[in-house]
mmCIF file of C-alpha atoms in Angstrom:
data_model
loop_
_atom_site.group_PDB
_atom_site.id
_atom_site.type_symbol
_atom_site.label_atom_id
_atom_site.label_comp_id
_atom_site.label_asym_id
_atom_site.label_seq_id
_atom_site.Cartn_x
_atom_site.Cartn_y
_atom_site.Cartn_z
ATOM 1 C CA MET G 1 64.487 -38.204 139.590
ATOM 2 C CA PRO G 2 62.892 -39.526 142.788
ATOM 3 C CA ARG G 3 61.069 -36.296 144.179
ATOM 4 C CA ARG G 4 61.925 -34.985 148.079
ATOM 5 C CA LEU G 5 60.006 -35.101 150.784
ATOM 6 C CA ASP G 6 58.661 -31.514 151.794
ATOM 7 C CA HIS G 7 56.091 -31.939 154.585
ATOM 8 C CA LEU G 8 54.352 -33.945 156.666
ATOM 9 C CA VAL G 9 50.853 -32.428 158.013
ATOM 10 C CA ILE G 10 49.372 -35.066 160.947
ATOM 11 C CA CYS G 11 46.423 -33.152 161.215
ATOM 12 C CA VAL G 12 44.996 -33.175 165.285
ATOM 13 C CA ARG G 13 42.027 -32.189 166.782
ATOM 14 C CA ASP G 14 42.804 -29.472 169.504
ATOM 15 C CA LEU G 15 45.712 -27.249 167.769
ATOM 16 C CA GLU G 16 46.669 -25.711 170.909
ATOM 17 C CA GLN G 17 46.868 -29.000 172.989
ATOM 18 C CA ALA G 18 49.299 -30.604 170.719
ATOM 19 C CA ALA G 19 51.071 -27.790 169.846
ATOM 20 C CA LEU G 20 52.676 -28.608 174.245
ATOM 21 C CA ASP G 21 52.523 -31.948 172.739
ATOM 22 C CA TRP G 22 54.817 -31.588 170.475
ATOM 23 C CA GLN G 23 56.891 -29.192 172.788
ATOM 24 C CA THR G 24 57.467 -31.652 175.427
ATOM 25 C CA LEU G 25 58.619 -33.625 173.006
ATOM 26 C CA GLY G 26 61.498 -31.332 171.779
ATOM 27 C CA PHE G 27 60.610 -29.913 169.186
ATOM 28 C CA ASN G 28 60.450 -25.901 168.288
ATOM 29 C CA LEU G 29 57.367 -24.889 166.902
ATOM 30 C CA THR G 30 56.308 -21.770 164.821
ATOM 31 C CA PRO G 31 53.931 -19.287 165.985
ATOM 32 C CA THR G 32 50.433 -20.337 164.523
ATOM 33 C CA GLY G 33 49.432 -19.476 160.736
ATOM 34 C CA VAL G 34 45.508 -19.466 159.601
ATOM 35 C CA HIS G 35 45.131 -20.250 156.210
ATOM 36 C CA PRO G 36 41.527 -18.646 154.264
ATOM 37 C CA PHE G 37 40.073 -21.934 154.721
ATOM 38 C CA GLY G 38 39.053 -22.959 157.896
ATOM 39 C CA THR G 39 42.389 -24.572 158.938
ATOM 40 C CA SER G 40 45.122 -23.852 161.636
ATOM 41 C CA ASN G 41 49.194 -24.619 161.862
ATOM 42 C CA ARG G 42 52.162 -24.369 163.391
ATOM 43 C CA LEU G 43 55.154 -26.126 161.522
ATOM 44 C CA ALA G 44 58.647 -27.825 163.153
ATOM 45 C CA GLN G 45 61.195 -26.833 160.465
ATOM 46 C CA PHE G 46 63.796 -28.884 159.483
ATOM 47 C CA ALA G 47 66.769 -27.433 156.566
ATOM 48 C CA ASP G 48 64.452 -28.543 153.560
ATOM 49 C CA ASN G 49 61.675 -30.077 155.294
ATOM 50 C CA PHE G 50 59.300 -29.350 157.908
ATOM 51 C CA LEU G 51 56.511 -30.973 160.260
ATOM 52 C CA GLU G 52 52.804 -29.555 160.194
ATOM 53 C CA LEU G 53 51.008 -29.039 162.909
ATOM 54 C CA LEU G 54 46.838 -29.332 161.550
ATOM 55 C CA ALA G 55 43.888 -28.109 162.733
ATOM 56 C CA VAL G 56 39.723 -27.410 161.085
ATOM 57 C CA THR G 57 39.782 -23.776 163.479
ATOM 58 C CA ASP G 58 36.564 -22.741 161.465
ATOM 59 C CA ASP G 59 34.014 -25.264 160.202
ATOM 60 C CA ALA G 60 32.017 -22.620 158.603
ATOM 61 C CA LEU G 61 35.739 -21.756 156.198
ATOM 62 C CA VAL G 62 35.445 -25.436 154.951
ATOM 63 C CA PRO G 63 34.790 -25.233 151.624
ATOM 64 C CA PRO G 64 33.300 -28.894 150.240
ATOM 65 C CA ALA G 65 35.030 -30.726 147.915
ATOM 66 C CA THR G 66 33.827 -30.694 143.821
ATOM 67 C CA PRO G 67 33.905 -32.289 140.807
ATOM 68 C CA GLY G 68 38.143 -31.019 139.463
ATOM 69 C CA HIS G 69 38.892 -29.149 142.730
ATOM 70 C CA PHE G 70 40.415 -31.298 145.816
ATOM 71 C CA SER G 71 38.831 -29.410 149.048
ATOM 72 C CA PHE G 72 42.561 -29.461 151.420
ATOM 73 C CA ALA G 73 40.246 -28.364 154.341
ATOM 74 C CA ALA G 74 37.744 -30.436 153.482
ATOM 75 C CA HIS G 75 39.640 -33.852 153.753
ATOM 76 C CA ASN G 76 41.535 -33.277 157.222
ATOM 77 C CA ARG G 77 37.782 -32.146 158.854
ATOM 78 C CA ASP G 78 36.581 -35.577 157.532
ATOM 79 C CA PHE G 79 40.014 -37.760 158.458
ATOM 80 C CA LEU G 80 39.687 -35.676 161.650
ATOM 81 C CA ALA G 81 36.097 -37.924 162.580
ATOM 82 C CA THR G 82 37.811 -41.373 163.228
ATOM 83 C CA ALA G 83 41.309 -40.892 163.682
ATOM 84 C CA GLU G 84 44.547 -38.031 164.131
ATOM 85 C CA GLY G 85 47.976 -38.581 163.234
ATOM 86 C CA MET G 86 49.440 -37.903 159.389
ATOM 87 C CA SER G 87 46.727 -37.522 157.028
ATOM 88 C CA MET G 88 48.716 -36.285 154.057
ATOM 89 C CA LEU G 89 51.608 -36.799 152.474
ATOM 90 C CA VAL G 90 53.488 -34.104 150.950
ATOM 91 C CA LEU G 91 56.317 -33.966 148.111
ATOM 92 C CA HIS G 92 58.930 -31.317 147.199
ATOM 93 C CA SER G 93 58.086 -28.645 143.600
ATOM 94 C CA THR G 94 58.829 -25.968 141.623
ATOM 95 C CA ASP G 95 56.014 -26.523 139.461
ATOM 96 C CA ALA G 96 53.238 -27.195 141.207
ATOM 97 C CA HIS G 97 50.443 -26.716 137.719
ATOM 98 C CA ALA G 98 52.822 -29.046 135.311
ATOM 99 C CA ASP G 99 52.835 -32.182 138.835
ATOM 100 C CA ALA G 100 48.495 -31.126 138.579
ATOM 101 C CA ALA G 101 48.232 -31.405 134.153
ATOM 102 C CA ARG G 102 51.356 -34.923 134.975
ATOM 103 C CA PHE G 103 48.978 -36.185 137.378
ATOM 104 C CA ARG G 104 45.332 -36.010 135.582
ATOM 105 C CA ALA G 105 47.258 -37.607 132.537
ATOM 106 C CA ASP G 106 48.970 -40.227 134.685
ATOM 107 C CA ARG G 107 45.847 -40.811 136.154
ATOM 108 C CA ILE G 108 45.682 -40.076 139.519
ATOM 109 C CA GLY G 109 45.078 -36.601 140.034
ATOM 110 C CA ASP G 110 41.826 -35.451 138.200
ATOM 111 C CA TYR G 111 42.692 -31.698 140.586
ATOM 112 C CA ALA G 112 42.271 -28.033 139.494
ATOM 113 C CA PRO G 113 45.663 -27.043 140.791
ATOM 114 C CA PHE G 114 45.097 -24.551 144.128
ATOM 115 C CA ASP G 115 47.042 -21.758 145.333
ATOM 116 C CA PHE G 116 46.711 -19.355 148.077
ATOM 117 C CA GLY G 117 48.519 -17.545 150.796
ATOM 118 C CA ARG G 118 48.816 -17.053 154.239
ATOM 119 C CA ASP G 119 50.746 -14.043 156.664
ATOM 120 C CA ALA G 120 53.780 -15.824 159.034
ATOM 121 C CA VAL G 121 54.694 -14.323 162.059
ATOM 122 C CA LEU G 122 58.770 -13.539 162.072
ATOM 123 C CA PRO G 123 61.199 -14.573 164.459
ATOM 124 C CA GLY G 124 61.020 -10.646 165.530
ATOM 125 C CA GLY G 125 57.658 -10.596 165.545
ATOM 126 C CA GLY G 126 56.583 -8.618 162.157
ATOM 127 C CA THR G 127 54.297 -10.736 159.100
ATOM 128 C CA ALA G 128 55.623 -11.577 155.896
ATOM 129 C CA ARG G 129 52.460 -12.993 153.160
ATOM 130 C CA VAL G 130 53.417 -16.592 151.512
ATOM 131 C CA ALA G 131 52.521 -18.136 148.836
ATOM 132 C CA PHE G 132 52.172 -21.405 147.713
ATOM 133 C CA SER G 133 51.224 -23.295 144.869
ATOM 134 C CA LEU G 134 49.328 -27.391 145.601
ATOM 135 C CA ALA G 135 48.799 -30.982 142.730
ATOM 136 C CA PHE G 136 47.194 -32.771 144.255
ATOM 137 C CA ALA G 137 47.055 -37.109 144.319
ATOM 138 C CA THR G 138 44.190 -39.793 145.103
ATOM 139 C CA ASP G 139 44.717 -43.442 145.949
ATOM 140 C CA PRO G 140 41.058 -45.290 145.678
ATOM 141 C CA ALA G 141 42.712 -47.827 147.700
ATOM 142 C CA MET G 142 44.064 -45.626 149.849
ATOM 143 C CA PRO G 143 41.207 -43.209 150.871
ATOM 144 C CA GLY G 144 42.426 -42.642 154.144
ATOM 145 C CA ILE G 145 45.976 -40.359 153.554
ATOM 146 C CA ALA G 146 45.702 -37.805 150.428
ATOM 147 C CA PHE G 147 49.212 -36.248 148.895
ATOM 148 C CA PHE G 148 49.434 -33.298 146.721
ATOM 149 C CA THR G 149 53.002 -31.955 145.706
ATOM 150 C CA CYS G 150 53.981 -27.544 147.737
ATOM 151 C CA GLN G 151 55.623 -25.444 145.276
ATOM 152 C CA GLN G 152 56.677 -21.572 147.699
ATOM 153 C CA ARG G 153 56.206 -19.417 145.534
ATOM 154 C CA HIS G 154 57.750 -16.797 147.950
ATOM 155 C CA PRO G 155 61.603 -16.221 148.273
ATOM 156 C CA PRO G 156 63.096 -18.861 150.503
ATOM 157 C CA ASP G 157 63.890 -16.601 153.656
ATOM 158 C CA LEU G 158 60.915 -15.188 154.093
ATOM 159 C CA PHE G 159 59.923 -18.945 154.965
ATOM 160 C CA TRP G 160 63.146 -21.021 156.488
ATOM 161 C CA LYS G 161 63.764 -19.451 159.878
ATOM 162 C CA ALA G 162 67.303 -20.858 161.238
ATOM 163 C CA GLN G 163 65.437 -19.744 164.615
ATOM 164 C CA TYR G 164 62.314 -22.294 163.539
ATOM 165 C CA GLN G 165 65.189 -25.264 163.309
ATOM 166 C CA ARG G 166 66.298 -25.906 166.033
ATOM 167 C CA HIS G 167 65.426 -28.131 168.324
ATOM 168 C CA PRO G 168 66.663 -28.710 172.224
ATOM 169 C CA ASN G 169 65.476 -32.853 170.812
ATOM 170 C CA GLY G 170 68.628 -32.578 169.004
ATOM 171 C CA ALA G 171 66.194 -32.972 165.450
ATOM 172 C CA LEU G 172 67.983 -32.297 162.100
ATOM 173 C CA ARG G 173 64.865 -33.139 159.036
ATOM 174 C CA VAL G 174 61.933 -36.339 158.384
ATOM 175 C CA VAL G 175 64.393 -38.897 156.823
ATOM 176 C CA GLU G 176 62.171 -41.802 156.091
ATOM 177 C CA VAL G 177 58.323 -42.482 156.605
ATOM 178 C CA VAL G 178 56.532 -45.903 157.000
ATOM 179 C CA MET G 179 53.546 -46.744 155.694
ATOM 180 C CA SER G 180 51.892 -50.038 156.141
ATOM 181 C CA ALA G 181 49.924 -51.971 154.331
ATOM 182 C CA ALA G 182 48.310 -55.138 153.731
ATOM 183 C CA GLU G 183 49.618 -55.244 150.804
ATOM 184 C CA PRO G 184 52.324 -53.219 149.610
ATOM 185 C CA ALA G 185 53.026 -53.911 146.431
ATOM 186 C CA ALA G 186 48.996 -53.426 145.192
ATOM 187 C CA HIS G 187 49.898 -49.326 145.680
ATOM 188 C CA ARG G 188 53.872 -49.293 143.572
ATOM 189 C CA ASP G 189 51.655 -47.973 140.306
ATOM 190 C CA PHE G 190 50.020 -44.979 142.407
ATOM 191 C CA LEU G 191 53.220 -45.154 144.754
ATOM 192 C CA GLU G 192 55.087 -44.747 141.103
ATOM 193 C CA ARG G 193 53.196 -42.355 138.931
ATOM 194 C CA LEU G 194 53.155 -40.184 142.331
ATOM 195 C CA THR G 195 56.800 -39.635 143.340
ATOM 196 C CA GLU G 196 58.119 -40.562 139.493
ATOM 197 C CA GLY G 197 60.996 -43.358 141.284
ATOM 198 C CA THR G 198 60.643 -46.795 141.223
ATOM 199 C CA PRO G 199 59.937 -47.918 144.725
ATOM 200 C CA SER G 200 61.452 -52.219 145.598
ATOM 201 C CA LEU G 201 59.578 -54.683 147.580
ATOM 202 C CA ARG G 202 61.900 -55.490 151.090
ATOM 203 C CA PRO G 203 62.739 -58.529 152.808
ATOM 204 C CA GLY G 204 59.205 -59.014 154.000
ATOM 205 C CA GLY G 205 57.126 -56.716 152.781
#
């Protein structure tokens, strides 16, 4: 069964300014979340997926990529050298460690799974510890974007909050992601392996 979309990472240089811009567009954003590897985020949550505004906020904490270990923060730092925008596409997972093993077997991601936690600010002002496991996949033909699956390893009610899912612009969820390519068919094999689905070519590509 094809994986459902978990979230999109929207990489920005100035998180505070980006948050103001997105709030002007009618999105209700979560308070700032701080990662232990030099990035921070704010989320536009929906019922079962979200948009993640992300910036590199402490370059000294960014770990380098090494053989067999994908660096989430380094990828986004390098992405910002040339652009802002969608730097990563993320699919839902119930077992990221198993996904990492499958990606390795399918030759789309020879990376160790990545486990981490951070404090999330609750609507009442308190905090809760949330934890995640990620499994990364990359395609040399798409060097500007990375892909991963995301498993949430905490009770769902610590992360998903109805107060954060009500947006003045009426947005309810992300239903589609469109990526353009000169030769869409060239990416079919990778996307089939990533999503465990069968892509179909549409008129015009």
